Tab-separated table of C-alpha atoms in Angstrom:
chain	number	residue	atom	x	y	z
A	1	MET	CA	9.827	18.738	8.359
A	2	SER	CA	7.008	16.905	6.079
A	3	HIS	CA	7.902	14.374	3.535
A	4	ALA	CA	6.858	16.224	0.755
A	5	SER	CA	9.968	18.464	1.368
A	6	ARG	CA	12.031	15.254	1.505
A	7	ASP	CA	14.484	14.096	-0.704
A	8	THR	CA	12.953	12.816	-4.309
A	9	VAL	CA	13.076	9.241	-4.655
A	10	SER	CA	13.835	7.864	-8.314
A	11	SER	CA	11.473	6.089	-9.953
A	12	ALA	CA	12.868	2.938	-10.017
A	13	LYS	CA	12.774	2.137	-6.315
A	14	PRO	CA	9.046	1.801	-6.169
A	15	TRP	CA	9.086	-1.038	-8.622
A	16	ILE	CA	12.229	-2.571	-7.002
A	17	THR	CA	10.364	-2.511	-3.785
A	18	THR	CA	7.361	-4.088	-5.316
A	19	GLY	CA	9.681	-6.278	-7.151
A	20	ALA	CA	11.122	-7.391	-3.646
A	21	LEU	CA	7.375	-8.218	-2.235
A	22	LEU	CA	6.635	-10.064	-5.066
A	23	LEU	CA	9.648	-12.232	-4.839
A	24	LEU	CA	8.985	-12.487	-0.999
A	25	THR	CA	5.161	-13.778	-1.730
A	26	PHE	CA	6.270	-16.342	-4.099
A	27	LEU	CA	8.523	-17.204	-1.513
A	28	MET	CA	6.108	-17.985	0.716
A	29	LEU	CA	3.469	-19.802	-1.640
A	30	ALA	CA	6.594	-22.128	-2.311
A	31	LEU	CA	7.065	-22.513	1.529
A	32	ALA	CA	3.103	-22.855	2.339
A	33	ASN	CA	3.364	-25.878	-0.426
A	34	ALA	CA	6.404	-27.547	0.975
A	35	SER	CA	5.961	-30.383	3.429
A	36	LEU	CA	8.069	-28.567	5.945
A	37	PRO	CA	7.450	-29.273	10.134
A	38	ARG	CA	4.244	-26.814	11.215
A	39	ALA	CA	6.501	-25.053	13.652
A	40	LEU	CA	9.551	-24.336	10.978
A	41	GLU	CA	6.579	-23.344	8.072
A	42	ILE	CA	4.532	-20.776	10.914
A	43	MET	CA	8.254	-19.406	11.674
A	44	ALA	CA	9.556	-18.516	8.237
A	45	LEU	CA	6.066	-17.718	6.714
A	46	THR	CA	5.964	-15.094	10.129
A	47	MET	CA	9.486	-13.952	8.968
A	48	LEU	CA	8.831	-13.552	5.479
A	49	MET	CA	5.729	-11.828	6.263
A	50	LEU	CA	7.080	-9.077	8.691
A	51	MET	CA	9.766	-8.315	5.772
A	52	GLN	CA	7.107	-7.566	3.582
A	53	VAL	CA	5.648	-5.349	6.052
A	54	ALA	CA	8.996	-3.616	7.198
A	55	LEU	CA	9.613	-3.038	3.141
A	56	ILE	CA	5.796	-1.614	2.978
A	57	ALA	CA	6.517	0.599	6.001
A	58	GLY	CA	10.041	1.429	5.700
A	59	ASN	CA	9.986	2.279	1.828
A	60	SER	CA	6.279	2.895	0.469
A	61	MET	CA	5.093	4.523	3.927
A	62	ARG	CA	8.518	6.253	4.036
A	63	LEU	CA	8.339	5.435	7.980
A	64	ARG	CA	12.276	5.225	8.186
A	65	HIS	CA	12.413	8.949	7.401
A	66	ALA	CA	9.766	9.827	9.751
A	67	HIS	CA	10.045	11.140	13.355
A	68	PRO	CA	11.141	8.703	15.673
A	69	GLY	CA	8.059	9.484	17.873
A	70	ILE	CA	5.746	8.260	14.828
A	71	LEU	CA	8.100	5.581	13.975
A	72	TRP	CA	8.455	3.734	17.570
A	73	THR	CA	4.756	4.640	18.375
A	74	PHE	CA	3.753	2.683	15.041
A	75	VAL	CA	6.221	-0.323	15.639
A	76	GLY	CA	5.366	-0.345	19.371
A	77	GLY	CA	1.617	0.445	18.964
A	78	LEU	CA	1.231	-2.378	16.126
A	79	LEU	CA	3.902	-5.146	16.634
A	80	VAL	CA	4.445	-5.090	20.122
A	81	THR	CA	0.737	-5.018	21.103
A	82	SER	CA	-0.024	-7.694	18.555
A	83	VAL	CA	2.676	-10.514	19.672
A	84	LEU	CA	1.721	-9.577	23.662
A	85	LEU	CA	-1.851	-10.068	22.458
A	86	TYR	CA	-1.115	-13.397	20.730
A	87	VAL	CA	1.508	-14.551	23.034
A	88	LEU	CA	-1.404	-13.936	26.080
A	89	ILE	CA	-4.205	-15.302	24.531
A	90	ALA	CA	-2.408	-18.240	22.788
A	91	PRO	CA	-1.942	-20.564	25.922
A	92	ASP	CA	-5.446	-20.544	26.737
A	93	ALA	CA	-6.589	-21.242	23.529
A	94	MET	CA	-4.383	-24.163	22.905
A	95	ARG	CA	-5.718	-25.609	26.652
A	96	ILE	CA	-9.437	-24.748	25.572
A	97	ARG	CA	-8.320	-27.395	22.127
A	98	GLU	CA	-6.902	-30.010	24.782
A	99	MET	CA	-9.775	-29.791	27.067
A	100	VAL	CA	-12.143	-30.313	23.839
A	101	THR	CA	-9.971	-32.951	22.470
A	102	ARG	CA	-9.233	-34.729	25.572
A	103	PRO	CA	-11.443	-38.280	25.536
B	1	MET	CA	0.814	38.057	42.201
B	2	SER	CA	-2.151	39.762	40.174
B	3	LEU	CA	-4.281	37.880	38.077
B	4	GLN	CA	-2.739	39.359	34.950
B	5	ALA	CA	0.666	38.390	35.756
B	6	SER	CA	-0.382	34.836	36.944
B	7	ALA	CA	-1.936	34.405	33.345
B	8	ALA	CA	1.671	35.806	31.877
B	9	VAL	CA	3.390	32.760	33.684
B	10	GLN	CA	0.789	30.593	32.892
B	11	GLN	CA	1.099	31.419	28.992
B	12	ALA	CA	4.705	31.725	29.247
B	13	ASN	CA	4.838	28.093	30.591
B	14	ARG	CA	2.483	26.509	28.272
B	15	TRP	CA	4.225	24.626	25.406
B	16	ASP	CA	3.356	25.425	21.920
B	17	GLY	CA	5.258	22.018	20.457
B	18	GLY	CA	6.192	24.484	17.992
B	19	VAL	CA	4.866	23.641	14.344
B	20	CYS	CA	5.871	20.338	13.786
B	21	PRO	CA	6.227	18.735	16.959
B	22	PHE	CA	6.533	15.181	14.823
B	23	GLY	CA	8.540	16.252	11.988
B	24	ALA	CA	4.997	16.732	10.151
B	25	GLY	CA	2.163	18.596	9.763
B	26	TRP	CA	-0.659	18.301	11.819
B	27	ARG	CA	-3.079	16.517	9.188
B	28	THR	CA	-0.025	13.967	8.475
B	29	VAL	CA	0.106	13.323	11.821
B	30	MET	CA	-3.574	12.769	12.537
B	31	LEU	CA	-3.591	10.602	9.757
B	32	TRP	CA	-0.800	8.406	11.641
B	33	TRP	CA	-3.002	8.334	14.517
B	34	PHE	CA	-5.654	6.948	12.808
B	35	ILE	CA	-3.401	4.258	10.847
B	36	ILE	CA	-1.991	3.274	14.239
B	37	SER	CA	-5.680	2.625	15.490
B	38	ASP	CA	-7.170	1.020	12.871
B	39	GLY	CA	-4.538	-1.123	12.744
B	40	LEU	CA	-4.935	-2.032	16.065
B	41	LEU	CA	-8.391	-2.749	15.062
B	42	PHE	CA	-7.404	-5.289	12.511
B	43	ALA	CA	-4.844	-6.637	14.864
B	44	GLY	CA	-7.667	-7.604	17.676
B	45	PHE	CA	-9.484	-9.438	14.603
B	46	LEU	CA	-6.345	-11.155	13.499
B	47	ALA	CA	-5.386	-12.050	17.257
B	48	ALA	CA	-9.250	-13.160	17.516
B	49	TYR	CA	-9.148	-15.215	14.552
B	50	GLY	CA	-5.541	-16.580	16.143
B	51	TYR	CA	-7.817	-17.566	19.251
B	52	ALA	CA	-10.155	-19.394	18.061
B	53	ARG	CA	-8.098	-21.178	15.331
B	54	LEU	CA	-5.601	-22.662	18.036
B	55	SER	CA	-8.416	-23.303	20.161
B	56	VAL	CA	-10.606	-25.735	17.746
B	57	SER	CA	-9.188	-29.094	16.191
B	58	ASN	CA	-11.232	-29.106	12.931
B	59	TRP	CA	-10.632	-25.796	11.200
B	60	PRO	CA	-10.572	-26.141	7.685
B	61	ASP	CA	-7.132	-26.375	5.572
B	62	ALA	CA	-7.077	-23.001	3.829
B	63	SER	CA	-5.597	-24.794	0.751
B	64	GLN	CA	-8.635	-27.489	0.481
B	65	VAL	CA	-10.946	-24.041	0.160
B	66	PHE	CA	-9.255	-21.317	-1.214
B	67	SER	CA	-7.716	-20.911	-4.788
B	68	LEU	CA	-4.259	-19.823	-4.194
B	69	PRO	CA	-3.373	-18.874	-7.626
B	70	PHE	CA	-6.334	-16.775	-7.152
B	71	LEU	CA	-5.054	-15.353	-3.691
B	72	THR	CA	-2.018	-14.568	-5.273
B	73	ALA	CA	-3.533	-12.682	-8.326
B	74	MET	CA	-5.235	-10.666	-5.715
B	75	THR	CA	-1.741	-10.105	-3.842
B	76	VAL	CA	0.154	-9.064	-6.825
B	77	VAL	CA	-2.542	-6.642	-8.174
B	78	LEU	CA	-2.802	-4.985	-4.588
B	79	LEU	CA	1.410	-4.807	-4.648
B	80	ALA	CA	1.065	-3.435	-7.956
B	81	SER	CA	-1.018	-0.785	-6.704
B	82	GLY	CA	1.220	0.470	-4.055
B	83	ALA	CA	3.777	1.254	-6.698
B	84	THR	CA	1.502	3.466	-8.824
B	85	MET	CA	0.525	5.338	-5.480
B	86	THR	CA	3.878	5.356	-4.801
B	87	LEU	CA	5.004	7.038	-8.468
B	88	ALA	CA	2.139	9.069	-8.033
B	89	VAL	CA	3.428	10.656	-5.001
B	90	GLU	CA	7.013	11.098	-6.154
B	91	ALA	CA	4.897	12.951	-9.082
B	92	ALA	CA	3.163	15.239	-6.804
B	93	ARG	CA	6.561	16.086	-5.373
B	94	ARG	CA	7.762	16.890	-8.527
B	95	GLU	CA	4.540	18.998	-9.332
B	96	GLU	CA	4.084	17.117	-12.180
B	97	TRP	CA	0.578	17.123	-11.847
B	98	SER	CA	-0.851	15.687	-14.743
B	99	THR	CA	1.584	12.324	-14.427
B	100	CYS	CA	0.620	12.562	-10.748
B	101	SER	CA	-3.196	12.421	-11.443
B	102	THR	CA	-2.619	9.866	-14.162
B	103	PHE	CA	-1.450	7.297	-11.521
B	104	ILE	CA	-3.595	8.307	-8.738
B	105	LEU	CA	-6.525	7.248	-11.445
B	106	VAL	CA	-4.443	3.982	-12.222
B	107	THR	CA	-3.812	3.137	-8.541
B	108	GLY	CA	-7.830	3.187	-8.359
B	109	LEU	CA	-8.533	1.206	-11.096
B	110	ILE	CA	-5.982	-1.804	-10.054
B	111	GLY	CA	-8.053	-1.079	-6.249
B	112	LEU	CA	-11.380	-1.542	-8.251
B	113	ALA	CA	-9.880	-4.739	-10.133
B	114	PHE	CA	-8.610	-6.213	-6.497
B	115	LEU	CA	-12.420	-5.226	-5.285
B	116	GLY	CA	-13.910	-7.427	-7.970
B	117	LEU	CA	-11.301	-10.035	-7.255
B	118	GLN	CA	-12.389	-10.100	-3.737
B	119	ALA	CA	-16.686	-10.235	-4.835
B	120	TRP	CA	-15.558	-13.012	-7.263
B	121	GLU	CA	-14.260	-14.813	-4.121
B	122	TRP	CA	-16.941	-14.279	-1.813
B	123	ARG	CA	-19.567	-15.413	-4.688
B	124	HIS	CA	-17.455	-18.693	-5.290
B	125	LEU	CA	-17.264	-19.259	-1.527
B	126	ILE	CA	-21.133	-18.172	-0.551
B	127	ALA	CA	-21.949	-20.774	-3.792
B	128	ASP	CA	-20.118	-23.459	-1.826
B	129	GLY	CA	-22.126	-22.994	1.091
B	130	ALA	CA	-20.072	-20.557	3.465
B	131	ARG	CA	-22.040	-18.774	5.344
B	132	MET	CA	-21.173	-16.383	8.631
B	133	ASN	CA	-22.596	-18.968	10.934
B	134	THR	CA	-21.812	-22.180	9.017
B	135	ASN	CA	-19.722	-23.544	6.475
B	136	PRO	CA	-19.452	-26.990	4.833
B	137	TRP	CA	-15.500	-27.465	5.781
B	138	GLY	CA	-15.375	-27.342	9.434
B	139	ALA	CA	-15.507	-25.098	12.327
B	140	VAL	CA	-18.427	-22.733	12.584
B	141	ALA	CA	-16.390	-20.077	13.487
B	142	PHE	CA	-14.611	-20.176	10.175
B	143	GLY	CA	-17.180	-18.226	7.928
B	144	ALA	CA	-17.757	-15.553	10.247
B	145	TYR	CA	-13.878	-14.631	10.491
B	146	PHE	CA	-13.142	-14.793	6.787
B	147	PHE	CA	-16.352	-12.590	5.669
B	148	VAL	CA	-15.323	-9.981	9.115
B	149	ILE	CA	-11.738	-9.720	7.829
B	150	THR	CA	-11.996	-9.875	4.355
B	151	GLY	CA	-14.831	-7.514	4.432
B	152	PHE	CA	-13.703	-5.126	7.034
B	153	HIS	CA	-10.459	-4.947	4.678
B	154	GLY	CA	-12.704	-4.654	1.544
B	155	LEU	CA	-14.146	-1.884	3.037
B	156	HIS	CA	-11.189	-0.256	3.513
B	157	VAL	CA	-10.019	-0.758	0.043
B	158	PHE	CA	-13.389	0.743	-1.431
B	159	THR	CA	-13.186	4.206	1.121
B	160	GLY	CA	-9.461	4.026	-0.488
B	161	THR	CA	-10.726	4.061	-4.317
B	162	VAL	CA	-13.335	6.979	-3.332
B	163	VAL	CA	-10.436	8.732	-1.560
B	164	LEU	CA	-8.061	8.341	-5.003
B	165	ALA	CA	-11.111	9.568	-7.270
B	166	THR	CA	-11.550	13.043	-5.094
B	167	ALA	CA	-7.702	13.206	-4.984
B	168	ALA	CA	-7.164	12.484	-8.871
B	169	ARG	CA	-10.207	15.241	-9.470
B	170	ARG	CA	-8.249	17.545	-7.394
B	171	VAL	CA	-4.982	16.957	-8.460
B	172	TRP	CA	-6.414	17.530	-12.059
B	173	ALA	CA	-8.027	21.057	-11.053
B	174	ARG	CA	-4.787	21.956	-9.635
B	175	ARG	CA	-6.413	22.167	-6.101
B	176	ALA	CA	-4.382	19.545	-4.495
B	177	THR	CA	-1.066	19.977	-2.442
B	178	ALA	CA	2.096	16.942	-2.337
B	179	VAL	CA	1.232	16.657	1.366
B	180	GLY	CA	-2.131	16.315	0.233
B	181	VAL	CA	-1.682	13.498	-2.489
B	182	GLU	CA	1.279	11.787	0.427
B	183	MET	CA	-1.870	11.354	2.822
B	184	VAL	CA	-3.869	9.266	-0.097
B	185	GLY	CA	-0.520	7.164	-0.483
B	186	LEU	CA	-0.216	6.487	3.565
B	187	TYR	CA	-3.689	5.092	3.345
B	188	TRP	CA	-3.488	3.579	0.757
B	189	HIS	CA	-0.033	1.731	1.998
B	190	PHE	CA	-1.492	1.045	5.087
B	191	VAL	CA	-4.609	-0.861	3.173
B	192	GLU	CA	-1.959	-2.732	1.134
B	193	MET	CA	0.214	-3.696	4.332
B	194	VAL	CA	-3.012	-5.354	6.058
B	195	TRP	CA	-3.700	-7.559	3.123
B	196	VAL	CA	0.084	-9.085	3.891
B	197	PHE	CA	-1.018	-10.026	6.958
B	198	ILE	CA	-4.240	-11.363	5.986
B	199	PHE	CA	-2.632	-13.167	3.382
B	200	THR	CA	0.051	-15.030	5.387
B	201	LEU	CA	-1.968	-15.524	8.371
B	202	PHE	CA	-5.090	-16.351	6.832
B	203	TYR	CA	-4.586	-17.784	3.703
B	204	LEU	CA	-1.488	-19.138	3.988
B	205	LEU	CA	-0.904	-20.728	7.470
């Protein structure tokens, strides 16, 4: 079934989604300006970013109504690959930094 | 087995996938594949950026280079365009084509406003001395990553505004379908989603 033939969404929903996205954006700005420990800041901002992405993908792109095949290719393809890529390269990047800054 | 019988067996065993193997038409599925592969390209850019960022100690402090209120305005503008795009898709589903066309146009105009803000930001940074191969704030790679990542995203926004203008014209002429408008919406929301990643990873962290 195509998305077009799915249930009709009320007009208020896009604004609720946008409102939630804006709220999260301002929360992220507040966190970025607060003097938090770096690790906590990174974790909190990443979590909020993923919440925003989930809102856009789920509500606006209607991914939660999409076929599981598309849903899992999207989530697996993008999120898992990105996380894997980052987890694999981050230690090497930090090793290079250590080598460069070592007296 | 005769050649004809063999061909008939092959034909019978061939999976035809039905008309909608992914619960969506082939155009929508193809667009999803495009979005996923394009998303992987951005993931590659951002992972490379993360690598560069972690491996050098003098990466510029984003709060000293960028104006956060200005970036917030850019983000608000793009998120608002997501809402108007969703309203356009809803109107297309209800077959209210005039409303749909108006919302698509508004989305395109907001997209142009975003591009204007981005051009302003680039102009400001270039005036401050930022280039692809140099910048006054620290690590040399900063300028290259900034211009490539934000430029590539800006190119997507520009493409989106062209697609939106075409879609608005088609809707206005009653030559569009709800699925077609929905596909335009999918692309636009993807562009919006990529900005969320760039905003957080490049500007805030």
